[in-house]
PDB file of C-alpha atoms and ligand atoms in Angstrom:
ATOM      1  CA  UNK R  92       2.766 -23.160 -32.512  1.00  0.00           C
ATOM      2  CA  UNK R  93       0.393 -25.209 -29.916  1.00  0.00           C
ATOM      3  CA  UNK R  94      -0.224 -25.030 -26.291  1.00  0.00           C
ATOM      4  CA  UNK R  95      -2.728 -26.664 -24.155  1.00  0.00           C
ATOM      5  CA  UNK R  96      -5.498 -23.885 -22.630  1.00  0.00           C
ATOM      6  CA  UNK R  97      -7.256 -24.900 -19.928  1.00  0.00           C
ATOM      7  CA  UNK R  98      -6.660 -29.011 -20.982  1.00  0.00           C
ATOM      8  CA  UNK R  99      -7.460 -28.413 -24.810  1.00  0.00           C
ATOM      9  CA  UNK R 100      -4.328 -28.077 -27.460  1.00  0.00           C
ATOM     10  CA  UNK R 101      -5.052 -24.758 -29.177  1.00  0.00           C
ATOM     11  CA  UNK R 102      -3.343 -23.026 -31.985  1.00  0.00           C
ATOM     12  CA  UNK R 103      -1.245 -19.709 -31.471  1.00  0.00           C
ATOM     13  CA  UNK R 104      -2.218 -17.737 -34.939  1.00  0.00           C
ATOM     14  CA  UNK R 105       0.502 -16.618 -36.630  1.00  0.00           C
ATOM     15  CA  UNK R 106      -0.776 -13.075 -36.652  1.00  0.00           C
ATOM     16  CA  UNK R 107      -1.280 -13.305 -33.136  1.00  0.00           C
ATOM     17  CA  UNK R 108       2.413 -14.856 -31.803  1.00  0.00           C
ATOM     18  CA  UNK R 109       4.232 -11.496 -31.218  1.00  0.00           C
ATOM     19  CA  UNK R 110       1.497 -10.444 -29.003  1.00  0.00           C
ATOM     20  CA  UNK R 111       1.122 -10.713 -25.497  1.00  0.00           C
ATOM     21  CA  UNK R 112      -0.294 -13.641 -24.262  1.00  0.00           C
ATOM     22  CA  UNK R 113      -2.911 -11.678 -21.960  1.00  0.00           C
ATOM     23  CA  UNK R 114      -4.280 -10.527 -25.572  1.00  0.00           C
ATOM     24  CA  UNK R 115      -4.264 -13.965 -27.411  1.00  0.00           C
ATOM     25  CA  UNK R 116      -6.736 -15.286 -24.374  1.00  0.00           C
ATOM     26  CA  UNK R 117      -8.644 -12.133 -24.162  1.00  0.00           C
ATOM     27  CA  UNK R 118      -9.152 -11.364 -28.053  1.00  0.00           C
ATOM     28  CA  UNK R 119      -8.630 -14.968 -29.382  1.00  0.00           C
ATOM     29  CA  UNK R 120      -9.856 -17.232 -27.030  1.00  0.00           C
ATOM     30  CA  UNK R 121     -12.713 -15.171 -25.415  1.00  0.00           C
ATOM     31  CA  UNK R 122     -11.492 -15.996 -22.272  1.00  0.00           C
ATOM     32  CA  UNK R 123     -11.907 -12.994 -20.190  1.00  0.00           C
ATOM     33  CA  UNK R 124     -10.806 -14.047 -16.743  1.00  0.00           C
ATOM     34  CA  UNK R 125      -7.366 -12.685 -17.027  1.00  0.00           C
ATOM     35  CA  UNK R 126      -7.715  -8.758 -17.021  1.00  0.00           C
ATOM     36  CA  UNK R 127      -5.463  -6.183 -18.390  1.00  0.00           C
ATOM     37  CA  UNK R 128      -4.541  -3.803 -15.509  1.00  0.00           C
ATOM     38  CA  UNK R 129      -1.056  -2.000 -15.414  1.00  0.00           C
ATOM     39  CA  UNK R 130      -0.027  -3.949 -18.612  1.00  0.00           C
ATOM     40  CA  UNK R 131       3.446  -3.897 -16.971  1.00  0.00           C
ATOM     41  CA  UNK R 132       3.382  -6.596 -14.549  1.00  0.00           C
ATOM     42  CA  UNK R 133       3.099  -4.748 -11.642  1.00  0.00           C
ATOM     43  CA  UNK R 134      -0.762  -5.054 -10.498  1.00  0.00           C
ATOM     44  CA  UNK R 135      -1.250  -9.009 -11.388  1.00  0.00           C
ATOM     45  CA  UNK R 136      -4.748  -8.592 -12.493  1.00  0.00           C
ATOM     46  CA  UNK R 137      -3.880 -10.828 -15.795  1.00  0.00           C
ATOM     47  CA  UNK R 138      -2.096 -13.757 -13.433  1.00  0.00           C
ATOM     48  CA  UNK R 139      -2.596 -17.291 -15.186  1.00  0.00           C
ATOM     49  CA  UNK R 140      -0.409 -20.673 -14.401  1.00  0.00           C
ATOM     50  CA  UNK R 141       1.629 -21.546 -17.288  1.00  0.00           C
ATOM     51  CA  UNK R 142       3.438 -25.127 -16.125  1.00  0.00           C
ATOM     52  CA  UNK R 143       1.383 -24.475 -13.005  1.00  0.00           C
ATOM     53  CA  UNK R 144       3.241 -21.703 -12.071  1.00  0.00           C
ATOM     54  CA  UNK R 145       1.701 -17.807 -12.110  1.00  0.00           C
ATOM     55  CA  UNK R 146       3.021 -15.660 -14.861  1.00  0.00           C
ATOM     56  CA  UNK R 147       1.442 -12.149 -15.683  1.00  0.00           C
ATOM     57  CA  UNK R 148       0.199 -12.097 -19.157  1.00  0.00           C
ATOM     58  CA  UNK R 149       0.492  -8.794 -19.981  1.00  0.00           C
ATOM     59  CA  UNK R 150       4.505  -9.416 -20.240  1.00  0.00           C
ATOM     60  CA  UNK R 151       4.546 -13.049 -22.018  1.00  0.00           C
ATOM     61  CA  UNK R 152       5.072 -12.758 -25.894  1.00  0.00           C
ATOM     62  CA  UNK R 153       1.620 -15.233 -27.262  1.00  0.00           C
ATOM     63  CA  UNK R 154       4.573 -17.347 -28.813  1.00  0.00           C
ATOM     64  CA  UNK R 155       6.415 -18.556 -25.432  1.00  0.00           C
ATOM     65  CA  UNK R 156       2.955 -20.382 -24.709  1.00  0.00           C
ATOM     66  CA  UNK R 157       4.378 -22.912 -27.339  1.00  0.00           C
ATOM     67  CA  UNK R 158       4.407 -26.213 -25.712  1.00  0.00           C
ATOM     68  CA  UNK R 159       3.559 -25.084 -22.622  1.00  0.00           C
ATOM     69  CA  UNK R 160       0.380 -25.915 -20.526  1.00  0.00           C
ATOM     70  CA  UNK R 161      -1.621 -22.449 -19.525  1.00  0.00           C
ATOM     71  CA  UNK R 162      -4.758 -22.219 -17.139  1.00  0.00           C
ATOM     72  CA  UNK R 163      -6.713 -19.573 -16.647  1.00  0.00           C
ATOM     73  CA  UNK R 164      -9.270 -18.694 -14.091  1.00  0.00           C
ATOM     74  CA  UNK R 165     -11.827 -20.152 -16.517  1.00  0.00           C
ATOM     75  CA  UNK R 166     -10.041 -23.346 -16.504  1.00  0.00           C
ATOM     76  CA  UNK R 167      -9.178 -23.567 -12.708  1.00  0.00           C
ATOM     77  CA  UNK R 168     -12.189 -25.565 -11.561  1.00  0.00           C
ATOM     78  CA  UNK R 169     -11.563 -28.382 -13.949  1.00  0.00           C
ATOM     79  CA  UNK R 170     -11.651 -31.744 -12.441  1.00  0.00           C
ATOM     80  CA  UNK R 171     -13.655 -30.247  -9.288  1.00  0.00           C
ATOM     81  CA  UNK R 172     -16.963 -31.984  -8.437  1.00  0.00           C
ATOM     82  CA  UNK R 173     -18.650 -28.617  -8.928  1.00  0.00           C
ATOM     83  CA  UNK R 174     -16.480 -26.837 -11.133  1.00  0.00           C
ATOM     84  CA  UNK R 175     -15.082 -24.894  -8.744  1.00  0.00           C
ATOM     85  CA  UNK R 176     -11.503 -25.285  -7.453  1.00  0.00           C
ATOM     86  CA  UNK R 177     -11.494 -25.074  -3.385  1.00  0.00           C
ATOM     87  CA  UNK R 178      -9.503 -21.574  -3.229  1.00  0.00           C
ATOM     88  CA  UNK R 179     -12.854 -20.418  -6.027  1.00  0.00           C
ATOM     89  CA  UNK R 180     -15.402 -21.427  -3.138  1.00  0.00           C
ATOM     90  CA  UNK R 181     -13.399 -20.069  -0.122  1.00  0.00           C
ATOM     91  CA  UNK R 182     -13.337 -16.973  -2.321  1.00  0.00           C
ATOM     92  CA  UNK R 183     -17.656 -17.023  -2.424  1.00  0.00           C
ATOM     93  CA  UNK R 184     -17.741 -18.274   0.956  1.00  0.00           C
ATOM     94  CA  UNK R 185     -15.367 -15.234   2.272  1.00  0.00           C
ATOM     95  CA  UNK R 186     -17.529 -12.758   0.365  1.00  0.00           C
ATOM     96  CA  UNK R 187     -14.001 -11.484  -1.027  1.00  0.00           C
ATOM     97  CA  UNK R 188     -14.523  -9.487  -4.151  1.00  0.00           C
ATOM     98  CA  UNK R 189     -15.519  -5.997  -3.768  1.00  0.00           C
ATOM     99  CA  UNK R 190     -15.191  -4.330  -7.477  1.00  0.00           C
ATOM    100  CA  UNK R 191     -13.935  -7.656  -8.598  1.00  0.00           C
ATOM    101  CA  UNK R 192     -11.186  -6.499 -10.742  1.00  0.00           C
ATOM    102  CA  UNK R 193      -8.016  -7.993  -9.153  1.00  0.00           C
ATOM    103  CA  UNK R 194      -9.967 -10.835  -8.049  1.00  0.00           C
ATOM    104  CA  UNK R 195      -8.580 -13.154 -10.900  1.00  0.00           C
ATOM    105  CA  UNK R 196      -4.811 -12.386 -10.119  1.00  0.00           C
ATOM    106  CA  UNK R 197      -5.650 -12.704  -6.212  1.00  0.00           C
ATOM    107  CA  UNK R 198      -7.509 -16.273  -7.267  1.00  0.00           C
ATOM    108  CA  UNK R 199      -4.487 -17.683  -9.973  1.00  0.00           C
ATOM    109  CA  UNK R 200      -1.625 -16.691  -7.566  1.00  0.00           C
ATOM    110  CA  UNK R 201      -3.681 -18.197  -4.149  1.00  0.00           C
ATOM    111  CA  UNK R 202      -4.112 -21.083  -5.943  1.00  0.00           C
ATOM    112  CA  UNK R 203      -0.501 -21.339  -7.179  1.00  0.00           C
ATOM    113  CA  UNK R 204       0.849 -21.071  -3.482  1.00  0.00           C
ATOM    114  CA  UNK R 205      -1.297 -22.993  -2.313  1.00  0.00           C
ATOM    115  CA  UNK R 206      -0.648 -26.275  -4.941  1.00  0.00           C
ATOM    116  CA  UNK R 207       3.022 -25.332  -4.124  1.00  0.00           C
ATOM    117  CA  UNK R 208       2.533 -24.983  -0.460  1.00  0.00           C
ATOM    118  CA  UNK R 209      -0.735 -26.291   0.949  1.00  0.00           C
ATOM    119  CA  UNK R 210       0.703 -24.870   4.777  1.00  0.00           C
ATOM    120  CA  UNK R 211       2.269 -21.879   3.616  1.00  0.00           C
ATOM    121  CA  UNK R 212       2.502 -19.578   6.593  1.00  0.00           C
ATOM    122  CA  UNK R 213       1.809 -16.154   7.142  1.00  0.00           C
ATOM    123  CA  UNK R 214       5.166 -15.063   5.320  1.00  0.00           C
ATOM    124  CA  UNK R 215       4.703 -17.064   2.523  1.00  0.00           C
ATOM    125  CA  UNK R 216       1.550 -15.901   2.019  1.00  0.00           C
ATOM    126  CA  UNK R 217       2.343 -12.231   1.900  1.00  0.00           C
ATOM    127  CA  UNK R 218       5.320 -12.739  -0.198  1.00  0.00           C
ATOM    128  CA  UNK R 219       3.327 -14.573  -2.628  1.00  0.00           C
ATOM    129  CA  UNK R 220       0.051 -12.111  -2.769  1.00  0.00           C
ATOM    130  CA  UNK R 221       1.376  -8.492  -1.219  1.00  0.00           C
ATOM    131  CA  UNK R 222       1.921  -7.550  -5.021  1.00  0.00           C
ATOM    132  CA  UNK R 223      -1.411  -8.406  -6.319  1.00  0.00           C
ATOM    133  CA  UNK R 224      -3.031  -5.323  -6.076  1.00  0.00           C
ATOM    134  CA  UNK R 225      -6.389  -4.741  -4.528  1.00  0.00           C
ATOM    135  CA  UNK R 226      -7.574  -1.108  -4.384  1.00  0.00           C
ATOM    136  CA  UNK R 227     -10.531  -1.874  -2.968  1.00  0.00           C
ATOM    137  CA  UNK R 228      -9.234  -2.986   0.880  1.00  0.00           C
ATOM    138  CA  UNK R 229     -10.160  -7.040   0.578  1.00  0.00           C
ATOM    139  CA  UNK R 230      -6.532  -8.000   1.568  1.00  0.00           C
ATOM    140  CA  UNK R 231      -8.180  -9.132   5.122  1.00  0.00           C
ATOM    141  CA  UNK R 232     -10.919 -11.196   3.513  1.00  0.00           C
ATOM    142  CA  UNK R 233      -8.541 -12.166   0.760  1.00  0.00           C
ATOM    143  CA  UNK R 234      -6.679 -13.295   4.001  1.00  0.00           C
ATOM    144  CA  UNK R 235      -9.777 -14.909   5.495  1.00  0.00           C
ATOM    145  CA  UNK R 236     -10.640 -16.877   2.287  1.00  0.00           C
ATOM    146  CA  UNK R 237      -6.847 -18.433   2.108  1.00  0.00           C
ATOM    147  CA  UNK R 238      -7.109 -19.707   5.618  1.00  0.00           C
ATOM    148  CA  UNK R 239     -10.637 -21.494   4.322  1.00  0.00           C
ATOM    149  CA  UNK R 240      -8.985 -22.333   1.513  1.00  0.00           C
ATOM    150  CA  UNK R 241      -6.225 -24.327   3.195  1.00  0.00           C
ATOM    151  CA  UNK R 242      -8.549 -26.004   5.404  1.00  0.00           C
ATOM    152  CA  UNK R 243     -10.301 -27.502   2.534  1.00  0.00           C
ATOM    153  CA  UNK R 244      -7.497 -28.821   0.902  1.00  0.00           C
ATOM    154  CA  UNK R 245      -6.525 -30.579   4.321  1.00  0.00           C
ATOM    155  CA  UNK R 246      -9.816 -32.073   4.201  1.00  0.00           C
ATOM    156  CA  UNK R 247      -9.498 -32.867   0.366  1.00  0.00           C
ATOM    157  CA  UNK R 248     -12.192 -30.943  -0.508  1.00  0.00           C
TER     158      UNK R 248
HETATM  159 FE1  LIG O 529      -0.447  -7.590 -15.983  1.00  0.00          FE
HETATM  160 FE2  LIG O 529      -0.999  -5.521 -14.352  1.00  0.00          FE
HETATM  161  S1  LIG O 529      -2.014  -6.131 -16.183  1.00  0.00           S
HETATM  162  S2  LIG O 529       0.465  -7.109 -14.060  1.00  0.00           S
END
């Protein structure tokens, strides 16, 4: 079983397929953006785009990443003239992350909408991030930092 991670076709082990994908990036791949929270999809701290769109990878079995073309928040800048994809530097600009935890779920699923829905209004917004859980209280600069983040991608930032 192969999948593409973050642009590069990887191997799912064998001894590794009826795990959850969250743990395959985490314990495999090193890749620690993705963070185990709730483990049952309800906080969205492990959000990553698999065919672009977000899935929470504390509920995907390693082995339905066959074929399939995953990103994490590692991967998410690639192609950027600095690395950074515009939602990542609205994010820094914003001063969004408090404890920092969720900040990888609130990151994956902005950037989601956004590729889906570069305009995507107030409603769409909160449907799309209200369940990615922030303890901390950023929801009004996580609010702030998609509004910036929108405005770059107008200007093709
Ligand atoms: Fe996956 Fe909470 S850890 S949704």
């Amino acid at each position: 079983m192969r999948f593409q991670l973050n642009g590069t076709p990887v191997e799912i082990p064998s001894s590794m397929a009826d795990d959850r994908l969250l743990w395959l990036l985490r314990d495999h791949f090193a890749l620690n953006g993705p963070k185990y929270g709730c483990g049952s999809g309800v906080c969205g701290a492990c959000v990553v785009l698999v065919d672009g769109e977000p899935q929470r990878a504390c509920l995907m079995a390693a082995a339905d990443a066959d074929g399939r073309k995953v990103v994490t928040l590692e991967g998410l800048g690639a192609g950027h003239a600095d690395g950074l994809h515009p939602v990542q530097r609205a994010w820094i600009e914003a001063s969004v992350p408090q404890c920092g935890y969720c900040q990888n779920g609130q990151v994956m699923t902005a950037a989601a909408l956004l590729a889906a829905n570069p305009d995507a209004g107030e409603d769409e917004i909160a449907a799309a991030m209200d369940d990615v859980v922030c303890r901390c209280g950023t929801q009004t600069r996580i609010r702030a930092a998609l509004a910036l983040a929108q405005d770059k991608l107008r200007e093709g930032a």
